[in-house]
Coordinates of C-alpha atoms in Angstrom, one line a residue:
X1 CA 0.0 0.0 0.0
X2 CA 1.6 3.3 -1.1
X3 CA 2.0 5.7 1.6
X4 CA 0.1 8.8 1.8
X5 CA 1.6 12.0 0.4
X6 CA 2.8 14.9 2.9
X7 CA -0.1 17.2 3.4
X8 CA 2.0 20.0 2.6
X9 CA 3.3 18.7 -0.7
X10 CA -0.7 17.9 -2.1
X11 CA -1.9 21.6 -1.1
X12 CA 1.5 23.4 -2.0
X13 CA -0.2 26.6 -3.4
X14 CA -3.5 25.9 -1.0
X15 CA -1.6 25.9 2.0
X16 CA -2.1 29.1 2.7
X17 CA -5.9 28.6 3.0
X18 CA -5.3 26.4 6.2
X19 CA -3.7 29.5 8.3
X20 CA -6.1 32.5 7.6
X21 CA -4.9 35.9 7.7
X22 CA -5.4 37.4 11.6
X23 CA -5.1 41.1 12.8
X24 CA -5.5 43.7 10.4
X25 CA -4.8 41.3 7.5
X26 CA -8.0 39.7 8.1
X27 CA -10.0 42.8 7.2
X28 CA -8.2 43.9 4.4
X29 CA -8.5 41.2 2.7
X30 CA -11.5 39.7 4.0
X31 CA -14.1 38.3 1.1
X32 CA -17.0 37.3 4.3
X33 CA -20.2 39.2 3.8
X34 CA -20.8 39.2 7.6
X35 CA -17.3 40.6 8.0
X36 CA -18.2 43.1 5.1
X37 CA -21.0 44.2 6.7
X38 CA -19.3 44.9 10.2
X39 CA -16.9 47.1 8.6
X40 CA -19.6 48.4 6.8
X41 CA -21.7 49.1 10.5
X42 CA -18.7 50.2 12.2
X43 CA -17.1 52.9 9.2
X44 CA -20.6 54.4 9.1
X45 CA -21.1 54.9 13.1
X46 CA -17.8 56.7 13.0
X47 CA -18.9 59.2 10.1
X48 CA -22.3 59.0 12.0
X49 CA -20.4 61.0 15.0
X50 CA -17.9 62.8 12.7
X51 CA -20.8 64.4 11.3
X52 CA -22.4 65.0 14.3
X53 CA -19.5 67.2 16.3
X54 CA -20.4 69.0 12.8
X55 CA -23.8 69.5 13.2
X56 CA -23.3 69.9 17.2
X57 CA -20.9 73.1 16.4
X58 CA -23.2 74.2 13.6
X59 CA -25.9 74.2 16.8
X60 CA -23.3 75.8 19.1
X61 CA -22.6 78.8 16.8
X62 CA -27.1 79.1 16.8
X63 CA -27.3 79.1 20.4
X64 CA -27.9 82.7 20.4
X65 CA -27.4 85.5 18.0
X66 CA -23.8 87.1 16.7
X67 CA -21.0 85.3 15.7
X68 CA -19.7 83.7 18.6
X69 CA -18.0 80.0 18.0
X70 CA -16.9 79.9 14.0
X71 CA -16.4 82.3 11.5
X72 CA -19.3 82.5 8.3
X73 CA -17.0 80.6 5.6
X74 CA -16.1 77.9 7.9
X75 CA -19.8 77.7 9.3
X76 CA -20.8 77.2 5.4
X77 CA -18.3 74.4 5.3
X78 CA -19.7 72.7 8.1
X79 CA -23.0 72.8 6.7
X80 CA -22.0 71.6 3.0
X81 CA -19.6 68.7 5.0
X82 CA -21.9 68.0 7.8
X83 CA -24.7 67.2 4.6
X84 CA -22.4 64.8 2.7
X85 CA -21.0 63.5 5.6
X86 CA -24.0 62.0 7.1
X87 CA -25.4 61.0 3.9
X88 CA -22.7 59.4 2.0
X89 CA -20.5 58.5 5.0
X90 CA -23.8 57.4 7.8
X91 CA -26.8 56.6 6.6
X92 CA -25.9 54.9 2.5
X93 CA -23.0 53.2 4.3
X94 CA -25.0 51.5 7.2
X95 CA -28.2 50.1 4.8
X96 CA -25.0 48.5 2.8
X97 CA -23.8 46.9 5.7
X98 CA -27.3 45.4 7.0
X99 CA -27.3 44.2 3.2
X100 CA -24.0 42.4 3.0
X101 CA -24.7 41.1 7.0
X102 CA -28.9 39.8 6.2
X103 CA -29.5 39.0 2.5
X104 CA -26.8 35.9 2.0
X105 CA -28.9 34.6 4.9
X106 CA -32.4 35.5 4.3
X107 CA -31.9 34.2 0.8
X108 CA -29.9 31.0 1.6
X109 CA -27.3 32.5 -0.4
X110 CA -23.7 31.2 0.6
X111 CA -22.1 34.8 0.2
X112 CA -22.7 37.6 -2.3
X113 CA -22.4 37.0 -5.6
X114 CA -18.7 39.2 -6.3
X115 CA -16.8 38.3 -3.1
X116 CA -13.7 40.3 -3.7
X117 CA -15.5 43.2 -5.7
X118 CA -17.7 43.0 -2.2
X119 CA -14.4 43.9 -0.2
X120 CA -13.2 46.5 -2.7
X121 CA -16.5 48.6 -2.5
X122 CA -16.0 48.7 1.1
X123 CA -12.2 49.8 1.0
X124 CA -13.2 53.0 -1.5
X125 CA -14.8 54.2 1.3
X126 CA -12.2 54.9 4.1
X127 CA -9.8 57.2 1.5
X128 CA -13.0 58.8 -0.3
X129 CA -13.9 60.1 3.7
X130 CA -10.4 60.8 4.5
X131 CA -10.5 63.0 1.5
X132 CA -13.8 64.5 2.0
X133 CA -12.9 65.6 5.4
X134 CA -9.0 67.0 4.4
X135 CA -10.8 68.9 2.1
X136 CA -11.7 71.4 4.7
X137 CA -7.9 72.1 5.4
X138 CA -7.1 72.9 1.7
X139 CA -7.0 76.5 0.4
X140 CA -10.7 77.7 0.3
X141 CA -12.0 74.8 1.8
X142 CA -15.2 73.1 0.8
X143 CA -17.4 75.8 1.3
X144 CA -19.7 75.4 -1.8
X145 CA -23.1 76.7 -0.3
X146 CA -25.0 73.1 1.6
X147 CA -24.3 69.4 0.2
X148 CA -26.1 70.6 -3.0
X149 CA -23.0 72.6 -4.1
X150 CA -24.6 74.5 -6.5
X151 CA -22.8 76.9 -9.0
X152 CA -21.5 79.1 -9.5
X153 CA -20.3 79.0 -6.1
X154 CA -19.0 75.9 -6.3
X155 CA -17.2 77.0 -9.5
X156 CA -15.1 79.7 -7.9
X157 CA -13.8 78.0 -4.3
X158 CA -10.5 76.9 -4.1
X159 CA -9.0 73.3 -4.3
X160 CA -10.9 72.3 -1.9
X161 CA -14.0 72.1 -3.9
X162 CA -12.0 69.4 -6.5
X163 CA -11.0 67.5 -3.1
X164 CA -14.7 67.0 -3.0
X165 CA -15.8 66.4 -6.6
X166 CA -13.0 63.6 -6.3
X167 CA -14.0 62.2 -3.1
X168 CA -17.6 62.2 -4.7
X169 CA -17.3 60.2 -7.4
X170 CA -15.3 57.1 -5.4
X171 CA -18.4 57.6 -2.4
X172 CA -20.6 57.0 -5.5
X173 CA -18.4 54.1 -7.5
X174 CA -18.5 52.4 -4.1
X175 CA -22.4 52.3 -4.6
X176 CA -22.6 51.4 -7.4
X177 CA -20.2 48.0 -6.9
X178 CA -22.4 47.6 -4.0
X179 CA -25.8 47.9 -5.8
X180 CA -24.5 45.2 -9.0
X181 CA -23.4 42.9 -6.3
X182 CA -26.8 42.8 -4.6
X183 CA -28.9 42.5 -7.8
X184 CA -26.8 39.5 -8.6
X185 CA -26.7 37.9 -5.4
X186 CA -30.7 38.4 -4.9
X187 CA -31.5 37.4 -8.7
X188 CA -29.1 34.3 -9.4
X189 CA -28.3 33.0 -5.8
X190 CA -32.0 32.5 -4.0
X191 CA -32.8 28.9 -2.2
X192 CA -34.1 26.6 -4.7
X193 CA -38.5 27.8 -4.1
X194 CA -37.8 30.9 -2.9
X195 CA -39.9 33.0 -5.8
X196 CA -39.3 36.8 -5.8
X197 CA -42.6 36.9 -4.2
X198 CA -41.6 34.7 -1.1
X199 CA -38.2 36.9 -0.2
X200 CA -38.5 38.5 3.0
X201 CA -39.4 42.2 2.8
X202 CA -36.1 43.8 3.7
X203 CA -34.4 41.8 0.6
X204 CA -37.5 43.3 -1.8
X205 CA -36.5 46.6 -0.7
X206 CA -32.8 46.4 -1.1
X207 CA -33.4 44.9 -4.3
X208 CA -35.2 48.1 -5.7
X209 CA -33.2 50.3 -3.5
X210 CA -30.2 48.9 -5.7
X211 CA -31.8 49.0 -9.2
X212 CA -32.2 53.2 -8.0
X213 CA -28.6 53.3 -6.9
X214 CA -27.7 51.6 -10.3
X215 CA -29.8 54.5 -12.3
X216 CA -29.0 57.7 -10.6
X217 CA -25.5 57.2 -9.3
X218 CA -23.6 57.5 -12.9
X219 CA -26.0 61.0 -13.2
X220 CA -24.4 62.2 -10.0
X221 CA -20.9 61.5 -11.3
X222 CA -22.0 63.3 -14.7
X223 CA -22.7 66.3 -13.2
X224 CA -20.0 66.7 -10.9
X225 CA -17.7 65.7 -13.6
X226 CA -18.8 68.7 -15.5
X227 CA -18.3 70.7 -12.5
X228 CA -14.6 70.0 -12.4
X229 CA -14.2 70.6 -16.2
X230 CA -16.2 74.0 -15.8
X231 CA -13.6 74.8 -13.0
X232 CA -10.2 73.5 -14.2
X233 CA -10.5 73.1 -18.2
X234 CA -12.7 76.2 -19.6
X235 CA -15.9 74.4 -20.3
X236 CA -19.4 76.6 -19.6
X237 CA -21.8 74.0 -18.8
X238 CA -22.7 76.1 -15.8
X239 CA -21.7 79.4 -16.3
X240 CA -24.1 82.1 -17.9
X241 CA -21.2 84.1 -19.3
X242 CA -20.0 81.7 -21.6
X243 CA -23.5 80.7 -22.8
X244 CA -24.2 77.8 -19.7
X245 CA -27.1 77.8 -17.3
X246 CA -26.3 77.4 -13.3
X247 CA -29.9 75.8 -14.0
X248 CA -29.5 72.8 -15.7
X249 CA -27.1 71.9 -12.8
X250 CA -30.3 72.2 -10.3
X251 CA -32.0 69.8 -13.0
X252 CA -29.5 67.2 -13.0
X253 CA -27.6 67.0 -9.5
X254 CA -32.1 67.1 -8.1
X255 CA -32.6 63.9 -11.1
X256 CA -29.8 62.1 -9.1
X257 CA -30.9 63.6 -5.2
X258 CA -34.3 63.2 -4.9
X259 CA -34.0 59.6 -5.9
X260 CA -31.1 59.7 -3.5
X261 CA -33.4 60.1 -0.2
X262 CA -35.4 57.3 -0.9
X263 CA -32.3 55.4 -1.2
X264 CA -31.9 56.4 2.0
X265 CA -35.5 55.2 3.1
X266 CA -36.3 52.2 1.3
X267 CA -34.2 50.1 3.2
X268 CA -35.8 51.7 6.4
X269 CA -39.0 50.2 5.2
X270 CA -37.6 47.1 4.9
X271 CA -36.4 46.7 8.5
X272 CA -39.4 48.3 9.8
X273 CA -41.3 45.2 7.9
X274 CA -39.0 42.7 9.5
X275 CA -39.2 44.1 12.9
X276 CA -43.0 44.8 12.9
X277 CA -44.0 41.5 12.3
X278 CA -42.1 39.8 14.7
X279 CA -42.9 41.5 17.9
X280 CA -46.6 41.5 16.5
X281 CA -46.3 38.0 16.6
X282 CA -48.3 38.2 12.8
X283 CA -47.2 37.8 8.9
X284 CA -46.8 41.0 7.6
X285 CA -50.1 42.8 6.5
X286 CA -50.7 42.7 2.9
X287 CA -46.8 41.7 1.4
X288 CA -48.1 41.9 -2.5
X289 CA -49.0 45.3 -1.9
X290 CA -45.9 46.6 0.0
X291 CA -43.5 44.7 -3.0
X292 CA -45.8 47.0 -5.7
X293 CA -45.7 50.3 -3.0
X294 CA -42.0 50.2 -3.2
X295 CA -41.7 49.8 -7.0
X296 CA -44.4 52.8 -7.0
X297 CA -42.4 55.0 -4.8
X298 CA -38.7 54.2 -6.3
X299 CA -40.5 54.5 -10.1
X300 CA -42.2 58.0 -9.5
X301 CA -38.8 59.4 -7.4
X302 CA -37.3 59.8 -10.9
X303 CA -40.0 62.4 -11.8
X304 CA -40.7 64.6 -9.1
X305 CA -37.0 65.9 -9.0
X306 CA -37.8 69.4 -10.1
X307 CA -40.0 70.0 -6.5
X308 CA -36.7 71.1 -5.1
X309 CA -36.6 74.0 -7.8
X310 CA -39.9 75.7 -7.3
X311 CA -38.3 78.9 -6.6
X312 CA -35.7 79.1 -9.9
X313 CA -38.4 79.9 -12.4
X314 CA -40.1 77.4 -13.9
X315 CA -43.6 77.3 -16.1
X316 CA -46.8 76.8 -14.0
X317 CA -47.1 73.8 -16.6
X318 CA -44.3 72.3 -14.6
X319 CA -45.0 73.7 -11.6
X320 CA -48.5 72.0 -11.5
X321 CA -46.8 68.3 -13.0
X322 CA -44.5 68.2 -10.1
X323 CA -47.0 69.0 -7.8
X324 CA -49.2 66.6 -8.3
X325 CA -46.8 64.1 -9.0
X326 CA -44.9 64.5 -5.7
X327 CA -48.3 64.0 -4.0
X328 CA -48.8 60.9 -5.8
X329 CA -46.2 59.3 -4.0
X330 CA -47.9 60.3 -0.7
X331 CA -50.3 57.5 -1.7
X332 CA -47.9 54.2 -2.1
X333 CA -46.2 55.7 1.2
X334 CA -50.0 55.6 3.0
X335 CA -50.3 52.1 1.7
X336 CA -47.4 51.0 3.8
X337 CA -48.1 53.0 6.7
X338 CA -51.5 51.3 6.5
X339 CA -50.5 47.7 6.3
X340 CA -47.9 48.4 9.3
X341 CA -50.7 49.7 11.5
X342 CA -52.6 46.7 10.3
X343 CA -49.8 44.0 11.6
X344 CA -49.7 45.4 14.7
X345 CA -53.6 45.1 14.8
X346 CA -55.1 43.1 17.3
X347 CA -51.6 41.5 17.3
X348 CA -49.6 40.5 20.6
X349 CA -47.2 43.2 20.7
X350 CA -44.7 43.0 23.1
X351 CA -42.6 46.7 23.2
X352 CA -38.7 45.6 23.3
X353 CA -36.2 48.3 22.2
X354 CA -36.3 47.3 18.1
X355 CA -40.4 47.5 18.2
X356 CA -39.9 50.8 20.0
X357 CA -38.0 52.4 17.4
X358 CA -39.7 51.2 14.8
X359 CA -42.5 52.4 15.9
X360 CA -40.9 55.6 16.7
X361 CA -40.2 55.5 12.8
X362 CA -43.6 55.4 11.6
X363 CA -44.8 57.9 14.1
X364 CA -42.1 60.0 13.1
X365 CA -42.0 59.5 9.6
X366 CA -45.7 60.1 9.2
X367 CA -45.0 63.8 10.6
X368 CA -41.8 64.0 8.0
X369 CA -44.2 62.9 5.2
X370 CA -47.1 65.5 5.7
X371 CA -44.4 68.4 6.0
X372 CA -43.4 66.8 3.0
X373 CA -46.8 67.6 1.4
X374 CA -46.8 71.1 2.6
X375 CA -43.6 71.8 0.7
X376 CA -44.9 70.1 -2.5
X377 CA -47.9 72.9 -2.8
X378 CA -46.4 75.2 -5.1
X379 CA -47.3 78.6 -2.9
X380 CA -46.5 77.2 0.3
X381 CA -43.2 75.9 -0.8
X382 CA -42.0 79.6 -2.7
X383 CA -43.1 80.7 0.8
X384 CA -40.9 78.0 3.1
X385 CA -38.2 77.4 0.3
X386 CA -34.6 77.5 1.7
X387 CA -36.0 78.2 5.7
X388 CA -35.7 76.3 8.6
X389 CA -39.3 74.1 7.6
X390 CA -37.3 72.5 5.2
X391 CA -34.7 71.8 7.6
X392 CA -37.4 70.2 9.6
X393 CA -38.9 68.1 7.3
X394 CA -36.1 66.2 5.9
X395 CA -34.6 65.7 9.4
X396 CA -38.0 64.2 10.0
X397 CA -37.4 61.9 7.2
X398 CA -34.0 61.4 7.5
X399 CA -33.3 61.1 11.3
X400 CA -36.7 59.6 13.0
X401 CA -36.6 57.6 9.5
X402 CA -33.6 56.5 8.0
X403 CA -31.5 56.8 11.7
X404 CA -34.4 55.2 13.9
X405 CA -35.1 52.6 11.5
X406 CA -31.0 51.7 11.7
X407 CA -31.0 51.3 15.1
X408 CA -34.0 49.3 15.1
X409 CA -31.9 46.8 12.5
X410 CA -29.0 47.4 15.0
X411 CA -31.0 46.0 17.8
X412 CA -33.0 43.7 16.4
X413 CA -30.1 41.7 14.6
X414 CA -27.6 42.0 17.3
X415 CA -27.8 38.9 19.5
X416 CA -27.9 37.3 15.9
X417 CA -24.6 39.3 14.9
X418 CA -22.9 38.5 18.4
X419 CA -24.7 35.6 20.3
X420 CA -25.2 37.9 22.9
X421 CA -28.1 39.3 24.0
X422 CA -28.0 43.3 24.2
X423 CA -29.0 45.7 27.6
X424 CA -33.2 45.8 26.8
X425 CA -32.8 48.5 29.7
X426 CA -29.9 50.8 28.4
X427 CA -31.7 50.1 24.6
X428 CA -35.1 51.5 25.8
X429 CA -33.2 54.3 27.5
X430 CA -31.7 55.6 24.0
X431 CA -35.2 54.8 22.4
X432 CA -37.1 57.4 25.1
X433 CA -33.9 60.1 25.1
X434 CA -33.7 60.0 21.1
X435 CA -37.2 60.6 20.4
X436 CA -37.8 63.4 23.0
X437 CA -34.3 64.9 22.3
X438 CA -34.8 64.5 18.9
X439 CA -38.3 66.3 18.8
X440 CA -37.1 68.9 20.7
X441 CA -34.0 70.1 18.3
X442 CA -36.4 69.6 15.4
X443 CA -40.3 70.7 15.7
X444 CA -39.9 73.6 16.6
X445 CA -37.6 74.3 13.6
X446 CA -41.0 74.1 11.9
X447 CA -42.0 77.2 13.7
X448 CA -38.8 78.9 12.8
X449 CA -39.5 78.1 9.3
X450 CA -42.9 79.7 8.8
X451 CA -41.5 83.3 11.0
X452 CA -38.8 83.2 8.4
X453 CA -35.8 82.0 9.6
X454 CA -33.0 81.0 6.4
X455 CA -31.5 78.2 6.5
X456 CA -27.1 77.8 6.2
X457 CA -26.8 81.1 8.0
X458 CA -24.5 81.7 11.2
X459 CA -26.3 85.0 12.5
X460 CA -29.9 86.0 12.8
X461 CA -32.5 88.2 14.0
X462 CA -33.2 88.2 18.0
X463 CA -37.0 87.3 17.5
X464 CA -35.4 83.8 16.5
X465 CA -33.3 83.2 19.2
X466 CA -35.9 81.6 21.9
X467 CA -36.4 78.6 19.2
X468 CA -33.2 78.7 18.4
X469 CA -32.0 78.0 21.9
X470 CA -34.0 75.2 22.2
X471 CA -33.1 73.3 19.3
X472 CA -29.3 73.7 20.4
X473 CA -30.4 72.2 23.7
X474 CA -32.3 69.3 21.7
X475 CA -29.6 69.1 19.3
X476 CA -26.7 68.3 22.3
X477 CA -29.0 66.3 24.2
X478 CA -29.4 63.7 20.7
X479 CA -26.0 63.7 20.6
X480 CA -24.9 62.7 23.8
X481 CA -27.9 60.1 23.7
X482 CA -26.1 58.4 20.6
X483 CA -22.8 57.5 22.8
X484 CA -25.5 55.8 25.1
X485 CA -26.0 53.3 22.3
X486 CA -22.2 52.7 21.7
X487 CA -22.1 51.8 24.8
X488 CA -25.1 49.1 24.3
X489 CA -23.2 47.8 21.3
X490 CA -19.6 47.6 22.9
X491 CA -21.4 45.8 25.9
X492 CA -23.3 43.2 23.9
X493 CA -20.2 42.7 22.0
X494 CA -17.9 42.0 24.8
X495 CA -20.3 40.0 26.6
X496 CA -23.9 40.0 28.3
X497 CA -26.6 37.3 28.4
X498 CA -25.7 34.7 26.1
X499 CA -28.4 34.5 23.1
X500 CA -30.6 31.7 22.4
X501 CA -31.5 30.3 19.3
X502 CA -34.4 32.1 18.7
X503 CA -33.7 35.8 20.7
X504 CA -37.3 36.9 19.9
X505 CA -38.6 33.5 21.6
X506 CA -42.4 33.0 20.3
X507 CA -42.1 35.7 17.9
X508 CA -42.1 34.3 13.7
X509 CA -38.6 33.7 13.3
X510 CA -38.2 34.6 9.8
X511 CA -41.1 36.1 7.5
X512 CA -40.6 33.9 4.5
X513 CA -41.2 30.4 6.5
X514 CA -44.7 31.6 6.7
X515 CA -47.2 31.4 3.8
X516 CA -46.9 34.2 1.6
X517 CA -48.9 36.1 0.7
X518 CA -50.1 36.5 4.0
X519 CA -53.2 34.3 4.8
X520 CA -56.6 35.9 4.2
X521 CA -57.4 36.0 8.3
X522 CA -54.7 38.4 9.1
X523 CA -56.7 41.2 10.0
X524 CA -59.4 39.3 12.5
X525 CA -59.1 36.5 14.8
X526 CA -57.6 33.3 13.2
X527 CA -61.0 31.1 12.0
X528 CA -62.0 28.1 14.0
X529 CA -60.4 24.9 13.5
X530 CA -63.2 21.9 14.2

């Protein structure tokens, strides 16, 4: 009998495989989803309080009237970085990351589809923040007038400005490696009977969220590109002198952003309809129609852009499609709001920290969505336009919706992330001081909206300043709360309860192992069996 080859010898090249890489090594060059999606998690809490000290200075400076912290430019700058921060660096990175950690699994995927393009999409991200943020020590800094950076402002700052369009486009490659990754993973690498119309919720809305991402990304590039060429090579896209309209800007950076925030809100959806269910101890209400309701809403983003443009001259023709087609999507939006409320109907709710914030979410959002109604009448809007009520509204939408649906994710999936089982007590504590902290930097930056108030200024008039104060109060207070959850995280991490098998014990452990569509009885009491 011949002996058996050295180990070594048979796997010569494969050897390599048996000793992983450990330390930093490992997440360089890590090809895991769930590994992925941590770094994911983690780089987007750190922007998450990078762009926070810049709102919290931002709210410093507004405490009271005068110029007392920063100086205007640099207060411009932390508006324009504080916007892109939080978007591009928080909120689009952390939806990515519950995407790379959930849909392998909910799909019985192995991994994504890409492994190593997954790893590279993640490692754009750390240089295009490090240069987004070094762009605000470069000569003129980024002070381009709010994350819109509209010309031609943006066409006479310093380098600074190109620091951005730079860091812009590698933010939005990133996505877009992301988004193809997802589409294959969810179209070619499902369970074997898992139809499209059995996937669990969250995957539905990540799949459309990507097929947006896909669309409007490579428009956002476009437009910045020209940007840069009407800066550094003579071009007059934007500039009136040389025959270019600052208005076709508005036109095409609004076709790529107001697609953009429900990027940033789909995904919330999805989690809401994954946490909702379970702690209602019910199949979702009506799935069919929330699939359909988020194909409406991601369709009929792509023609409402010009809503954010009310106020640069436009034909009552256009004034009036916009209109009406912005509250059009009011209606798919009701339809989910409706079949939430319905779940929790008559269900057994039980109110642990995910349920609260999702909850939260809907209450919250609700109020975000009818401010966002109120901006889409024409004369109201030319009337709140570039105040403090549109500073509200999206922070309604945006915060209490993107942010509170994230930590509901964050909670909810942690004990499946770490085996541990989080502080319920600690985690209701952030739910309580988040939502009233959070109400009280923002609703009453409705009231400063409708007296008048601009927004992205550093100074204003004293009849402001009572409002003012108590939104820097709010504003601190939110902050401070968001270290509380750190805390919850680093905790569960290191140790805690030890998780069981199923953490939400007699809660439906996964949507899609119940019959879908939902059974006809959902909405009344389960029929009789004889």
């Amino acid at each position: 009998m011949a002996a058996i080859p050295d180990h070594d010898v048979v796997h010569g090249a494969d050897h390599a495989h048996d000793h992983p890489p450990t330390g930093l090594m490992r997440w360089l060059t890590t090809t895991n989803h769930k590994d992925i999606g941590t770094l994911y998690l983690w780089f987007s809490f750190i922007m998450f309080l990078t762009g926070g000290v810049m709102a919290l200075t931002i709210r410093a400076e507004l405490f009271q009237p005068g110029i007392q912290i920063v100086n205007p430019e640099f207060f411009n700058q932390l508006t324009t970085m504080h916007g892109l921060v939080m978007v591009f660096g928080a909120i689009m990175p952390a939806f990515v990351g519950f995407a790379n950690w959930q849909i392998p699994m909910m799909i019985g995927a192995p991994d994504m589809a890409f492994a190593r393009m997954n790893n590279w999409s993640f490692w754009l991200l750390p240089p295009a923040a490090l240069l987004l943020i070094t762009s605000f020590f470069a000569p003129g800094g980024a002070a381009a007038g709010g994350w819109t950076f509209y010309p031609p402002l943006s066409v006479q700052m310093g380098i600074g400005m190109d620091m951005m369009i730079f860091a812009i486009h590698i933010l939005g490659a990133s996505s877009i490696l992301g988004s193809i990754n997802i589409i294959t993973t969810i179209l070619n690498m499902r369970a074997p009977g898992m139809t499209l119309m059995k996937m669990p919720m969250f995957v539905w809305t990540w799949l459309i969220t990507a097929y947006l991402l896909v669309l409007v990304m490579p428009v956002l590039a476009g437009v910045v590109t020209m940007l840069l060429t009407d800066r550094n090579f003579g071009t007059n896209f934007f500039n009136a002198a040389g025959g270019g309209d600052p208005v076709m800007f508005q036109h095409i950076f609004w076709f790529f952003g107001h697609p953009e925030v429900y990027i940033m809100i789909l995904p919330s959806f999805g989690i809401v309809s994954e946490v909702i269910p379970t702690f209602s101890r019910k199949p979702l209400f009506g799935y069919s129609s929330m699939v359909y309701a988020t194909a409406s809403i991601a369709i009929l983003s792509c023609i409402v852009w010009a809503h954010h443009m009310f106020t640069a001259g436009m034909p009552v023709v256009g004034q009036l499609f916009f209109m009406y087609g912005t509250m059009l999507i009011a209606v798919p939006t009701g339809v989910k709001v409706f079949n939430w409320t319905a779940t929790m109907w008559r269900g057994s709710m039980t109110f642990e920290t995910p349920m609260l914030f999702s909850i939260g979410f809907i209450f919250l959002f609700v109020i975000g969505g009818f401010s966002g109604v109120v901006c889409a009448i024409v004369p109201i809007d030319v009337q709140v336009q570039d105040t403090y009520y549109v500073i509200a509204h999206f922070h309604y939408v945006l915060v209490s919706g993107s942010l509170f649906a994230i930590f509901a994710g964050a909670y909810y999936w942690l004990p499946k992330w770490t085996g541990h089982m989080y502080d319920e007590t600690l985690g209701k504590w952030h739910f309580w001081l988040s939502m009233f902290f959070f109400n009280l930097t923002f609703f009453v930056q409705h009231f400063l909206g409708l007296a008048g108030m601009p927004r992205r200024i550093p100074d204003y008039a004293l009849q402001f300043a009572d409002f003012n104060m108590i939104s820097s109060i709010g504003a601190f207070g939110f902050g401070m709360t968001q270290l509380l959850f750190l805390y919850v995280v680093l905790k569960c991490i290191r140790g805690g309860a030890k998780a069981p098998q199923k953490p939400w014990e007699g809660a439906k452990t996964l949507e899609w192992t119940l019959p879908s569509p939902a059974p006809y009885h959902t909405f009344e009491t389960p029929p009789i069996v004889k």
